[in-house]
Amino acid sequence: MDTFLLMFMIVATGVLLIPCACAAAALPEEMAAMRDWTANLLGGDPSRVLSFQYGGRPIGEVAIAWKTERTNDESAPDRIERVLTISAPVSGLVIRCCVTEYKDFPAVEWVLYLKNAGDADTPIISDILPIDAGFVSLRAEEVRLHHAKGSDCRMDDFAPLLTPLGPTGDQPQAPWIGEGNPFRIESQGGRSSCGALPFFNLDMGAHGVIGAIGWTGDWAASFHRTDAEVRVRAGMKRTHLKLLPGEEIRTPRIMLLFWNGDRMRGHNLLRQFILTHHSPTVGGKPAQAPICNATWGGNFIKKHIEHGQWWVENKLPMEYLWVDAGWFGDDEAKEGANVFNSGWGRFVGDWHANPGYFPEGLKPLGQALNDMGLGFLLWLEPERVFKGTKWQREHPELMLGPIGDNSLLDLGNPEARKMLTEHLAALITEGRIGCYRQDFNMDPRPFWDAADAPDRVGMSEIKHITGLYAMWDELRQRFPDLLIDNCSSGGRRIDLEMISRSMPLWRSDVQCWPGFGITGVQAQTQALGLWVPLSLGCCDREDTYTFRSALGPGIVMIMYDFEQDVRKHFSTDWLRKMLGDLQTVRKYFLGDFYPLLSFSLAQDTWSAWQFHRSDLEEGMVLALRRSESPFSVMMPTLHGLDESAEYEFRDLDTGETVRHAGKDLAENGIELRVAQKPGSRLLVYRKM
C-alpha cells in the first residue's frame, strides 16, 4: 500500500480505512542537508549546481580563472543572505548568485543575476539553468516524482501526478532507461501554472527534496536518472541572448526544501515555510484570506451599496465586496448585466469607471463601503489591451503586438510600467481599494516571441516578468494595506514569486459557469493544498454540501442569476450558520494538511481531509460524501496527534461532543457517518 498517496481499503462492512502519516519541526539532518547544498552552491565550482552556455562554451569551462568574491549577511534573525559574485576580466560579464539560507526551515533559495559591466555586447548567453544539479541515488533505489497539473479550466485542475523514476519491483532493467528519461514538466503559453504547477517533490524513500520555481512566465524542468543520481535541470524554456552594455537580467528563483521521513512531512514543512516566508502581508502582518461577496461590476452603484448594507445590517461576517469585470469602459449600462450578456471584453484598455453605472466614478462606492467597515475589491486586466481602446489608440509604442484583437502592454518598457503603476495608484486612492484583483486572459508567449530578435531570445519575457514584479512591489510599498489577488484565467499564475506578493482568490475558471461541478472545487482544495496553503474556493448556491466543498481560510460567495442580487440569493440564517462555521475553523487551514483519501473525481467515493495545528493542539476534520457513494461510514486514522492524550471532538452541526484516545485515533481511526447523499460532517477537536 502506498502510504504517501493515502490509498484506502474498502472492507466488507462498507467502512473506509486510511493509513497514517505525520509531520514535525525541522530535523537536524534536514538542516544539515540544506547547508551542504548551500556549500556546494557557493563553493569553488558553482557549475556543479547551475549552468549556461557563454559564447557556445559551458560556463564551468569559461569561468575557471574569473575573479570570485563572496559576502555573507547574518544580521537577520531567520536567514543568512549570501552572495557569490564572479566577474569576467575581458567581456565584462558579472554573475551574481544571491542565496538565502533559512535558519528556521531546511530551505535554501537563489536567483542568478547576469550583468554586462563592459562597453560592448556580450557573447551569446544561452540555456540558462539556475539549477542543473544531481541528487545522489544509486541505481537500485526507487525514486518517485510527485508533481501536479496546472490550471486549464478543467475539473482536474491541480490534480496530483506521480511519475516513477525507477526502478520498481523485481524488474532486471530499470524502467527509466530509454524513452521518458529525462522526464520533463513545463508551463504553457507564458503563464506559470498553466499546464503544470511549478512545484515538485523528489521522493527518494526515507528522504527527499521539494523544489519550487519562482517565475511567472514560461519554465521547464527535467529529471534525468543515471546509475548514480537524479539530475534536476530547471529554468526558463528558452534563452539565447546577448546583453547590451550596462544591461542586467535575472533568472527564475529556485527554492529547495529538504525533508526526512515521509512525503507528507515534506509537504507540511513546505506549507509552513510558505506561510512564514512567502505569503503576502497587509499592514505589516500576514494577510488573512478573506470572506468575499463577488458581484458583477456592471451593476448600478446603488445596487453595489445596497449589497454592502445588506451584509452589514444582517451582521454577517463579510470582509470584501468584490466588484468584478464590467465596471469600466463605455459598454451599455443596463439592468441585469452579467459576464455572459455584456461586452466588457471590448473595453479592456479603457480603465475609467463606466459613467452609466458610476456617474461620479468609483469614489462614492469606495467611501460608502469603507464607512460600513467593508473592504472594496476591484477587478482589472491591465496587461491585455483590446483593439480600439484608449490605451491602444494613445500609446501604441507601449504595446507588443497586436496579435488578432489584442496587444500586450509591455511591462518591460519603463514608460509602460510607470503609466500602469500611476493609473492603478490613482484608482486605488480614488476608490479606497483594499484588494486589487489582477486578471490576465490571454497567453503572452506569442507576443514575446514576435518581439525577440534572433540574438535576444527570452529578453522580452524577462523584461516583462521583472517589470510585473517591480510594479507590484511599488504598489505594495505605496499601499502597505493593499491585498493583491493574482487571478489569471483562474489559477494560471501561481508560483513562488507570485504567492509571495499576492493570493489566488479565484484558483480556477471552472467556477465561472452557473451550477459548476462542486467536485472540482473539492479536488482543488485537496490538490493545491499540498503546495500552496492560501487560496479560496467558491460557493454559488444555498447548499451546505457546496459551501463545505469550498471551505477554506476564506471563501467567495457569488451569484450567477441575472438579477445579481445577494438579498434574493442566500438566506441570512443559512449564511450566518455557514460563515460562523468558517470563522470557527479558518485558523486550522494555517496548520498541517492531511488528505484522508486518495485524490479522485469519481462521484461514488468521498473526499476527506484533516487540518492540524500542533501549536494549538487543535484541528478539524471535514468529510464529504459524494452523490453516488454507496458507503455511509468512513473511518480515517488521524495525524499529528499525541497518542498519550485524549481529544474532545465537537460536531458543528449537532453540537454533540465525544472523546477519543489519541492512540485509538491514530491506529483505528474515527467513525464518520453521513446518511445523506451528498452530505458532509465537519468536526473540530482539541487536546484535553
mmCIF file of N, CA and C in Angstrom, residues 58-101:
data_model
loop_
_atom_site.group_PDB
_atom_site.id
_atom_site.type_symbol
_atom_site.label_atom_id
_atom_site.label_comp_id
_atom_site.label_asym_id
_atom_site.label_seq_id
_atom_site.Cartn_x
_atom_site.Cartn_y
_atom_site.Cartn_z
ATOM 1 N N PRO A 58 30.408 25.857 -22.132
ATOM 2 C CA PRO A 58 29.845 25.792 -20.782
ATOM 3 C C PRO A 58 30.533 26.795 -19.857
ATOM 4 N N ILE A 59 29.755 27.454 -19.022
ATOM 5 C CA ILE A 59 30.315 28.475 -18.143
ATOM 6 C C ILE A 59 31.347 27.886 -17.190
ATOM 7 N N GLY A 60 31.195 26.597 -16.847
ATOM 8 C CA GLY A 60 32.179 25.971 -15.961
ATOM 9 C C GLY A 60 33.567 25.924 -16.560
ATOM 10 N N GLU A 61 33.641 25.826 -17.893
ATOM 11 C CA GLU A 61 34.943 25.848 -18.559
ATOM 12 C C GLU A 61 35.474 27.267 -18.703
ATOM 13 N N VAL A 62 34.572 28.202 -18.995
ATOM 14 C CA VAL A 62 34.990 29.564 -19.312
ATOM 15 C C VAL A 62 35.426 30.322 -18.071
ATOM 16 N N ALA A 63 34.732 30.103 -16.950
ATOM 17 C CA ALA A 63 34.895 30.973 -15.782
ATOM 18 C C ALA A 63 35.912 30.459 -14.777
ATOM 19 N N ILE A 64 36.718 29.484 -15.150
ATOM 20 C CA ILE A 64 37.652 28.892 -14.182
ATOM 21 C C ILE A 64 38.576 29.933 -13.565
ATOM 22 N N ALA A 65 39.070 30.856 -14.361
ATOM 23 C CA ALA A 65 40.051 31.830 -13.860
ATOM 24 C C ALA A 65 39.431 33.196 -13.568
ATOM 25 N N TRP A 66 38.113 33.307 -13.591
ATOM 26 C CA TRP A 66 37.483 34.601 -13.347
ATOM 27 C C TRP A 66 37.575 34.977 -11.864
ATOM 28 N N LYS A 67 37.451 36.262 -11.611
ATOM 29 C CA LYS A 67 37.530 36.777 -10.241
ATOM 30 C C LYS A 67 36.283 36.377 -9.453
ATOM 31 N N THR A 68 36.487 35.902 -8.215
ATOM 32 C CA THR A 68 35.388 35.424 -7.382
ATOM 33 C C THR A 68 35.377 36.162 -6.049
ATOM 34 N N GLU A 69 34.198 36.615 -5.634
ATOM 35 C CA GLU A 69 34.024 37.258 -4.336
ATOM 36 C C GLU A 69 32.812 36.660 -3.634
ATOM 37 N N ARG A 70 32.868 36.623 -2.298
ATOM 38 C CA ARG A 70 31.757 36.109 -1.503
ATOM 39 C C ARG A 70 31.471 37.045 -0.344
ATOM 40 N N THR A 71 30.191 37.297 -0.103
ATOM 41 C CA THR A 71 29.788 38.097 1.053
ATOM 42 C C THR A 71 28.672 37.367 1.785
ATOM 43 N N ASN A 72 28.614 37.567 3.096
ATOM 44 C CA ASN A 72 27.576 36.975 3.936
ATOM 45 C C ASN A 72 26.967 38.058 4.819
ATOM 46 N N ASP A 73 25.662 38.003 4.976
ATOM 47 C CA ASP A 73 24.963 38.893 5.889
ATOM 48 C C ASP A 73 24.105 38.032 6.805
ATOM 49 N N GLU A 74 24.496 37.936 8.075
ATOM 50 C CA GLU A 74 23.801 37.096 9.040
ATOM 51 C C GLU A 74 23.010 37.919 10.043
ATOM 52 N N SER A 75 22.723 39.166 9.722
ATOM 53 C CA SER A 75 22.084 40.058 10.684
ATOM 54 C C SER A 75 20.614 39.737 10.921
ATOM 55 N N ALA A 76 19.927 39.154 9.937
ATOM 56 C CA ALA A 76 18.510 38.831 10.110
ATOM 57 C C ALA A 76 18.355 37.631 11.042
ATOM 58 N N PRO A 77 17.311 37.612 11.871
ATOM 59 C CA PRO A 77 17.164 36.510 12.824
ATOM 60 C C PRO A 77 16.783 35.179 12.196
ATOM 61 N N ASP A 78 16.217 35.205 10.978
ATOM 62 C CA ASP A 78 15.667 33.975 10.403
ATOM 63 C C ASP A 78 16.361 33.516 9.134
ATOM 64 N N ARG A 79 17.424 34.215 8.699
ATOM 65 C CA ARG A 79 18.046 33.848 7.430
ATOM 66 C C ARG A 79 19.463 34.371 7.344
ATOM 67 N N ILE A 80 20.212 33.792 6.429
ATOM 68 C CA ILE A 80 21.539 34.282 6.075
ATOM 69 C C ILE A 80 21.516 34.612 4.590
ATOM 70 N N GLU A 81 21.900 35.823 4.247
ATOM 71 C CA GLU A 81 21.968 36.241 2.852
ATOM 72 C C GLU A 81 23.415 36.126 2.380
ATOM 73 N N ARG A 82 23.613 35.312 1.362
ATOM 74 C CA ARG A 82 24.955 35.078 0.839
ATOM 75 C C ARG A 82 24.981 35.471 -0.641
ATOM 76 N N VAL A 83 26.073 36.060 -1.077
ATOM 77 C CA VAL A 83 26.214 36.464 -2.474
ATOM 78 C C VAL A 83 27.549 35.972 -3.001
ATOM 79 N N LEU A 84 27.505 35.237 -4.085
ATOM 80 C CA LEU A 84 28.692 34.830 -4.823
ATOM 81 C C LEU A 84 28.740 35.666 -6.096
ATOM 82 N N THR A 85 29.828 36.386 -6.305
ATOM 83 C CA THR A 85 29.998 37.221 -7.493
ATOM 84 C C THR A 85 31.185 36.717 -8.289
ATOM 85 N N ILE A 86 30.970 36.470 -9.577
ATOM 86 C CA ILE A 86 32.021 36.006 -10.478
ATOM 87 C C ILE A 86 32.108 36.998 -11.628
ATOM 88 N N SER A 87 33.291 37.540 -11.854
ATOM 89 C CA SER A 87 33.467 38.607 -12.846
ATOM 90 C C SER A 87 34.421 38.171 -13.940
ATOM 91 N N ALA A 88 34.008 38.395 -15.204
ATOM 92 C CA ALA A 88 34.868 38.092 -16.347
ATOM 93 C C ALA A 88 35.852 39.233 -16.556
ATOM 94 N N PRO A 89 37.152 38.949 -16.685
ATOM 95 C CA PRO A 89 38.143 40.026 -16.811
ATOM 96 C C PRO A 89 38.111 40.751 -18.149
ATOM 97 N N VAL A 90 37.587 40.126 -19.204
ATOM 98 C CA VAL A 90 37.648 40.728 -20.538
ATOM 99 C C VAL A 90 36.281 41.215 -20.995
ATOM 100 N N SER A 91 35.280 40.330 -21.020
ATOM 101 C CA SER A 91 33.984 40.683 -21.606
ATOM 102 C C SER A 91 33.159 41.587 -20.717
ATOM 103 N N GLY A 92 33.439 41.629 -19.416
ATOM 104 C CA GLY A 92 32.680 42.473 -18.505
ATOM 105 C C GLY A 92 31.455 41.807 -17.917
ATOM 106 N N LEU A 93 31.245 40.514 -18.197
ATOM 107 C CA LEU A 93 30.097 39.823 -17.618
ATOM 108 C C LEU A 93 30.300 39.644 -16.112
ATOM 109 N N VAL A 94 29.291 40.003 -15.355
ATOM 110 C CA VAL A 94 29.303 39.815 -13.907
ATOM 111 C C VAL A 94 28.133 38.908 -13.542
ATOM 112 N N ILE A 95 28.439 37.814 -12.863
ATOM 113 C CA ILE A 95 27.426 36.851 -12.427
ATOM 114 C C ILE A 95 27.276 36.991 -10.922
ATOM 115 N N ARG A 96 26.069 37.270 -10.469
ATOM 116 C CA ARG A 96 25.788 37.288 -9.036
ATOM 117 C C ARG A 96 24.796 36.179 -8.711
ATOM 118 N N CYS A 97 25.166 35.324 -7.800
ATOM 119 C CA CYS A 97 24.271 34.293 -7.289
ATOM 120 C C CYS A 97 23.862 34.723 -5.885
ATOM 121 N N CYS A 98 22.621 35.177 -5.740
ATOM 122 C CA CYS A 98 22.117 35.684 -4.463
ATOM 123 C C CYS A 98 21.339 34.568 -3.766
ATOM 124 N N VAL A 99 21.864 34.124 -2.642
ATOM 125 C CA VAL A 99 21.369 32.933 -1.961
ATOM 126 C C VAL A 99 20.791 33.318 -0.602
ATOM 127 N N THR A 100 19.630 32.763 -0.287
ATOM 128 C CA THR A 100 19.045 32.906 1.042
ATOM 129 C C THR A 100 19.006 31.536 1.698
ATOM 130 N N GLU A 101 19.720 31.432 2.812
ATOM 131 C CA GLU A 101 19.738 30.202 3.606
ATOM 132 C C GLU A 101 18.918 30.468 4.860
#
